[in-house]
Amino acid sequence: MGPHPAVAAIRVAVRRVLHDVLNHHSSQIPAPAHAAQQPVAAGSAGPAGAPAPAADAPPLVLVACSGGADSMALASALAFEAPKLGVRAGGITVDHGLQDGSDLRAAEVVVRLRALGLDPVEAVAVQVGAEGGPEAAARDARYAALDAAAERHGAAAILLGHTRDDQAETVLLGLARGSGTRSLSGMAATTGRGGRYRRPFLEVDRQTARKACLIQSLPVWDDPHNADPLYTRSRLRHEGLPALEKALGKGVVEALARTAQLSRDDADALDSWAADAERTVLDERGALDAAKLYALPAAVRRRVLRRAAIAAGAPAGSLFARHIEEVDRLITAWRGQGTVNLPGRVGVRRQGGRLVIRQG
């Protein structure tokens, strides 16, 4: 008799990602050195004095685990599947220090991950700033810690426990911001430098992950922040989505996740088009030709403008659709307007039929 359907679902999702990691890892292994070359001594040091792994050593995959149901289910699936595929598996938990006793909970998560057989396992404490609001600041601190852990351990990938429900929430948040197709595309299955971050559960619902923990008798921790109405995502999770399902019927989460994938395909195609178009609208001084920009489809033109603003120093995370719309009016509704000021002290002005984008 096979495993419970919920357990089988999470294991299949992780197995697929591990196969991808292995294939990528194999493609990165260099060809054998020429016999005349001197081999590197075993145990020689790599970056920051850490032992350099052998080129053909099995890849290390870490799971980012908060102790919640989604990430504990992910950790259990990784612990089960990795040995069968010859992959090393470890875990990391990030202590944000935002709640009393958070250090103790992080230590408990470490114990649970080690009990699953993961190694290496560590807890990392971070300082959460205030820039961008509490949710954004915590996310920035968390990813910085995960990036550092990946470098420290030489990890090929870090698995994140975002589920289909998280994807649906992300799409709705993007819709509320009115930020366009890219925001509606939600979270990608693979992100980060070199495809470091992998999200195996984007097609697995939150209830399945929780049920898998119950079936396997895995203790989980429910973060009170996830139920705190102070946070936008929490309000959406406990009030917004249930109201939509009540009004529209079941299947809203699946439909939103499907919208995310369709939007991502469209956004990727438009981004590629914009990258090609950008080269055709630049003059010899690197300024953007207003007439050539005007001839582009609006969706492509605005992407070209966004790319140029980011290249000039505007932070991508602070550059919203309303900013690009203001810049776009310098092309489509030119009436002698002055400089458009963007985040990052970037200014855009129209001069002599050209757009000049400069920082400072």
XYZ file of C-alpha atoms in Angstrom:
360
model
C 0.000 0.000 0.000
C 1.398 3.368 -1.031
C 1.591 6.558 0.994
C -1.423 8.739 1.725
C -2.369 10.870 -1.324
C -1.314 14.066 0.451
C 2.110 12.631 1.278
C 2.473 11.264 -2.246
C 1.614 14.688 -3.720
C 4.310 16.555 -1.799
C 6.917 13.900 -2.548
C 6.205 13.919 -6.275
C 6.473 17.720 -6.326
C 9.854 17.640 -4.592
C 11.122 14.740 -6.702
C 10.517 16.737 -9.882
C 12.506 19.681 -8.586
C 15.370 17.467 -7.399
C 15.588 15.932 -10.868
C 15.892 19.459 -12.301
C 18.597 20.340 -9.783
C 20.518 17.177 -10.625
C 20.295 17.832 -14.356
C 21.508 21.401 -13.893
C 24.295 20.247 -11.582
C 25.454 17.631 -14.078
C 25.602 20.223 -16.835
C 27.877 22.392 -14.682
C 30.472 19.682 -13.956
C 33.598 20.508 -15.986
C 35.180 17.971 -18.284
C 38.012 15.906 -16.752
C 41.253 17.827 -16.553
C 44.132 16.921 -18.912
C 46.411 14.305 -17.458
C 49.302 16.774 -17.433
C 47.482 19.102 -15.070
C 48.107 18.788 -11.363
C 45.043 17.666 -9.368
C 43.802 19.830 -6.511
C 44.717 18.366 -3.159
C 41.840 16.853 -1.225
C 40.470 19.167 1.430
C 41.861 22.309 -0.185
C 40.097 25.472 0.841
C 37.425 27.187 -1.200
C 35.973 30.669 -0.714
C 36.257 32.111 2.811
C 38.386 29.156 3.875
C 35.594 26.603 3.512
C 36.602 23.184 2.148
C 36.045 23.121 -1.593
C 33.693 20.269 -2.574
C 34.838 17.922 -5.282
C 33.563 18.872 -8.719
C 31.569 15.648 -8.964
C 30.248 15.734 -5.364
C 26.479 15.342 -5.092
C 24.657 18.684 -4.905
C 23.399 20.057 -1.620
C 19.781 21.223 -1.458
C 18.574 23.229 1.540
C 14.987 23.697 2.654
C 13.979 27.042 4.159
C 11.789 26.037 7.087
C 9.830 28.253 9.473
C 8.294 25.301 11.306
C 4.888 25.932 9.708
C 2.892 23.234 7.948
C 3.971 24.177 4.414
C 7.701 24.211 5.090
C 7.627 21.190 7.425
C 5.831 19.193 4.732
C 8.494 20.354 2.275
C 11.294 19.351 4.652
C 9.808 15.888 5.139
C 9.493 15.337 1.393
C 13.065 16.514 0.808
C 14.361 14.211 3.541
C 12.537 11.265 1.940
C 13.385 11.906 -1.709
C 16.943 13.276 -1.577
C 18.726 10.067 -0.445
C 17.014 8.056 -3.180
C 18.403 10.431 -5.814
C 21.853 10.807 -4.301
C 21.272 14.428 -3.271
C 22.546 15.879 -0.007
C 19.764 17.582 1.957
C 19.957 20.206 4.683
C 17.824 22.910 6.213
C 17.893 26.464 7.469
C 15.461 28.402 9.632
C 15.537 32.174 9.951
C 14.828 33.832 13.293
C 13.415 37.284 12.526
C 13.381 38.251 16.198
C 9.928 39.811 15.864
C 8.221 37.763 18.574
C 9.087 36.793 22.137
C 10.719 33.383 22.225
C 11.502 33.348 18.510
C 15.014 32.070 19.255
C 13.573 29.100 21.135
C 11.215 28.277 18.287
C 14.099 28.458 15.819
C 16.040 26.016 17.994
C 13.032 23.673 18.005
C 12.852 23.777 14.219
C 16.537 22.839 14.051
C 15.857 19.809 16.257
C 12.917 18.755 14.058
C 14.908 19.091 10.850
C 17.771 17.047 12.263
C 15.279 14.411 13.398
C 14.233 14.104 9.753
C 17.836 13.297 8.871
C 18.754 16.626 7.282
C 22.356 17.791 7.507
C 23.637 20.507 7.633
C 20.950 22.327 9.605
C 21.228 25.757 11.196
C 19.241 28.667 12.590
C 20.195 32.181 11.532
C 19.122 35.304 13.437
C 18.523 38.478 11.419
C 17.795 42.123 12.121
C 14.603 43.307 10.410
C 14.610 46.928 9.308
C 11.670 49.187 8.553
C 12.101 50.078 4.876
C 9.086 49.203 2.742
C 6.912 48.145 5.678
C 7.144 45.191 8.079
C 6.346 42.445 5.566
C 8.802 43.679 2.925
C 11.530 44.329 5.488
C 11.199 40.834 6.963
C 11.270 39.309 3.483
C 14.413 41.240 2.536
C 16.193 40.170 5.729
C 15.125 36.556 5.221
C 16.352 36.309 1.640
C 19.650 37.957 2.537
C 20.148 35.291 5.216
C 19.194 32.488 2.821
C 21.573 33.794 0.151
C 24.386 33.909 2.695
C 23.602 30.351 3.847
C 23.631 29.074 0.269
C 27.066 30.618 -0.277
C 28.364 29.384 3.058
C 27.335 25.776 2.465
C 27.787 25.709 -1.310
C 24.123 24.813 -1.823
C 22.891 24.188 -5.350
C 19.318 25.170 -4.449
C 17.053 26.328 -1.650
C 13.503 24.999 -1.561
C 10.711 27.363 -0.495
C 7.310 26.204 0.739
C 5.044 28.610 -1.156
C 1.816 26.845 -2.094
C -0.883 27.377 -4.708
C -2.808 29.390 -2.095
C 0.173 31.701 -1.626
C 0.299 32.121 -5.388
C -3.378 33.098 -5.511
C -2.834 35.671 -2.759
C 0.151 37.105 -4.617
C -1.901 37.521 -7.792
C -4.655 39.356 -5.909
C -2.112 41.633 -4.222
C -0.637 42.436 -7.631
C -4.098 43.137 -8.993
C -4.788 45.524 -6.104
C -1.582 47.434 -6.855
C -2.543 47.753 -10.509
C 1.033 46.994 -11.518
C 0.372 45.160 -14.762
C 0.963 41.716 -16.212
C 4.206 41.046 -14.376
C 2.561 41.525 -10.981
C -0.292 39.233 -11.999
C 2.227 36.524 -12.873
C 2.836 35.881 -9.180
C 5.830 33.865 -8.039
C 8.007 31.949 -10.475
C 8.836 28.320 -9.791
C 12.532 29.178 -10.127
C 14.127 32.485 -9.125
C 17.339 33.913 -7.729
C 20.882 33.896 -8.965
C 21.494 30.821 -11.057
C 18.000 29.517 -10.289
C 18.865 29.172 -6.603
C 15.311 29.338 -5.253
C 12.864 26.568 -6.141
C 9.170 26.434 -5.236
C 7.967 22.824 -5.610
C 4.532 23.434 -4.065
C 3.090 26.059 -6.422
C 0.682 23.409 -7.703
C 0.004 21.968 -4.231
C -2.697 23.546 -2.059
C -2.110 24.555 1.540
C -4.569 21.980 2.880
C -2.644 19.140 1.231
C 0.599 20.264 2.884
C -1.072 20.484 6.283
C -2.690 17.067 5.844
C 0.688 15.574 4.923
C 2.082 16.842 8.228
C -0.855 15.368 10.130
C -0.503 11.972 8.439
C 3.233 11.885 9.236
C 2.723 13.143 12.819
C 4.934 16.161 12.124
C 4.533 18.930 14.708
C 3.927 22.335 13.130
C 3.957 25.907 14.394
C 1.270 28.357 13.327
C 2.803 31.826 13.161
C 0.387 34.280 14.825
C 1.451 36.910 12.276
C -0.345 34.839 9.631
C -3.640 35.563 11.414
C -2.874 39.159 12.400
C -5.182 41.606 10.537
C -2.414 44.199 10.750
C -0.817 42.491 7.727
C -2.339 42.852 4.277
C -1.709 39.258 3.235
C -3.304 37.998 6.442
C -6.469 40.010 5.790
C -6.570 38.721 2.242
C -6.094 35.119 3.400
C -8.746 35.130 6.110
C -11.239 37.644 4.737
C -10.653 38.412 1.061
C -10.276 34.961 -0.479
C -13.096 33.372 1.565
C -15.393 36.228 0.462
C -14.444 35.650 -3.177
C -15.104 31.918 -2.872
C -18.452 32.627 -1.232
C -19.430 34.986 -4.058
C -17.931 33.091 -6.990
C -17.849 29.507 -5.784
C -14.999 27.086 -5.235
C -12.091 27.065 -7.634
C -11.013 30.690 -7.181
C -7.565 29.698 -5.901
C -6.971 27.330 -8.815
C -8.169 29.949 -11.313
C -5.874 32.617 -9.858
C -2.900 30.267 -9.942
C -3.698 29.469 -13.571
C -3.907 33.209 -14.290
C -0.454 33.605 -12.774
C 1.078 31.125 -15.211
C -0.681 32.602 -18.236
C 0.351 36.109 -17.190
C 3.937 34.978 -16.678
C 4.075 33.528 -20.191
C 2.737 36.798 -21.635
C 5.061 38.939 -19.514
C 8.111 36.886 -20.496
C 7.278 37.300 -24.182
C 6.726 41.059 -23.838
C 9.929 41.485 -21.814
C 11.873 39.715 -24.561
C 10.260 41.952 -27.187
C 11.122 45.045 -25.140
C 14.766 43.984 -24.786
C 15.039 43.727 -28.559
C 13.116 46.975 -29.149
C 15.298 48.927 -26.741
C 18.276 48.650 -29.075
C 16.279 50.168 -31.934
C 15.193 53.327 -30.046
C 18.558 54.391 -28.580
C 20.515 57.112 -30.334
C 24.303 57.360 -30.487
C 24.399 59.179 -27.130
C 22.315 56.566 -25.346
C 19.156 58.706 -25.181
C 15.742 57.329 -26.143
C 14.219 58.596 -29.390
C 10.681 59.812 -28.603
C 9.315 59.257 -32.120
C 10.595 55.688 -32.275
C 9.201 55.000 -28.813
C 5.799 56.361 -29.864
C 5.705 53.831 -32.719
C 6.023 50.876 -30.331
C 2.982 49.087 -28.861
C 2.162 50.577 -25.454
C 2.979 47.386 -23.535
C 6.416 47.159 -25.149
C 7.131 50.899 -24.882
C 6.415 50.969 -21.154
C 8.704 48.023 -20.594
C 11.474 49.818 -22.464
C 10.928 52.868 -20.252
C 10.990 50.753 -17.102
C 14.207 49.022 -18.165
C 15.834 52.400 -18.867
C 14.746 53.815 -15.500
C 16.146 50.811 -13.618
C 19.387 51.007 -15.595
C 19.675 54.659 -14.519
C 19.381 53.729 -10.834
C 15.673 53.555 -9.975
C 15.061 50.642 -7.545
C 12.940 48.030 -9.298
C 10.925 47.275 -6.159
C 9.924 50.932 -5.753
C 9.091 51.589 -9.398
C 5.346 51.248 -9.862
C 2.993 51.453 -12.826
C 2.009 55.042 -11.985
C 5.662 56.098 -12.292
C 6.008 54.554 -15.737
C 2.684 56.051 -16.821
C 4.004 59.531 -15.968
C 7.116 58.908 -18.028
C 5.012 57.465 -20.855
C 3.049 60.730 -21.052
C 6.279 62.443 -22.068
C 5.955 60.348 -25.225
C 2.215 60.113 -25.837
C 0.879 63.374 -24.359
C 3.782 65.803 -24.658
C 2.777 69.370 -23.715
C 6.072 70.753 -22.480
C 5.969 69.015 -19.101
C 8.896 69.296 -16.745
C 11.066 66.545 -15.321
C 9.367 63.394 -14.029
C 10.955 62.361 -10.732
C 11.287 58.630 -10.039
C 12.424 56.679 -6.966
C 16.192 56.556 -6.497
C 16.584 60.237 -7.383
C 16.188 59.433 -11.067
C 14.830 62.206 -13.279
C 13.331 61.860 -16.765
C 12.871 64.796 -19.098
C 12.127 65.264 -22.784
C 14.656 67.350 -24.634
C 14.996 67.834 -28.405
C 12.842 64.841 -29.253
C 14.774 62.614 -26.872
C 14.162 61.225 -23.395
C 17.061 61.914 -21.054
C 17.112 59.681 -17.959
C 19.665 60.521 -15.288
C 20.224 59.979 -11.591
C 20.767 62.951 -9.332
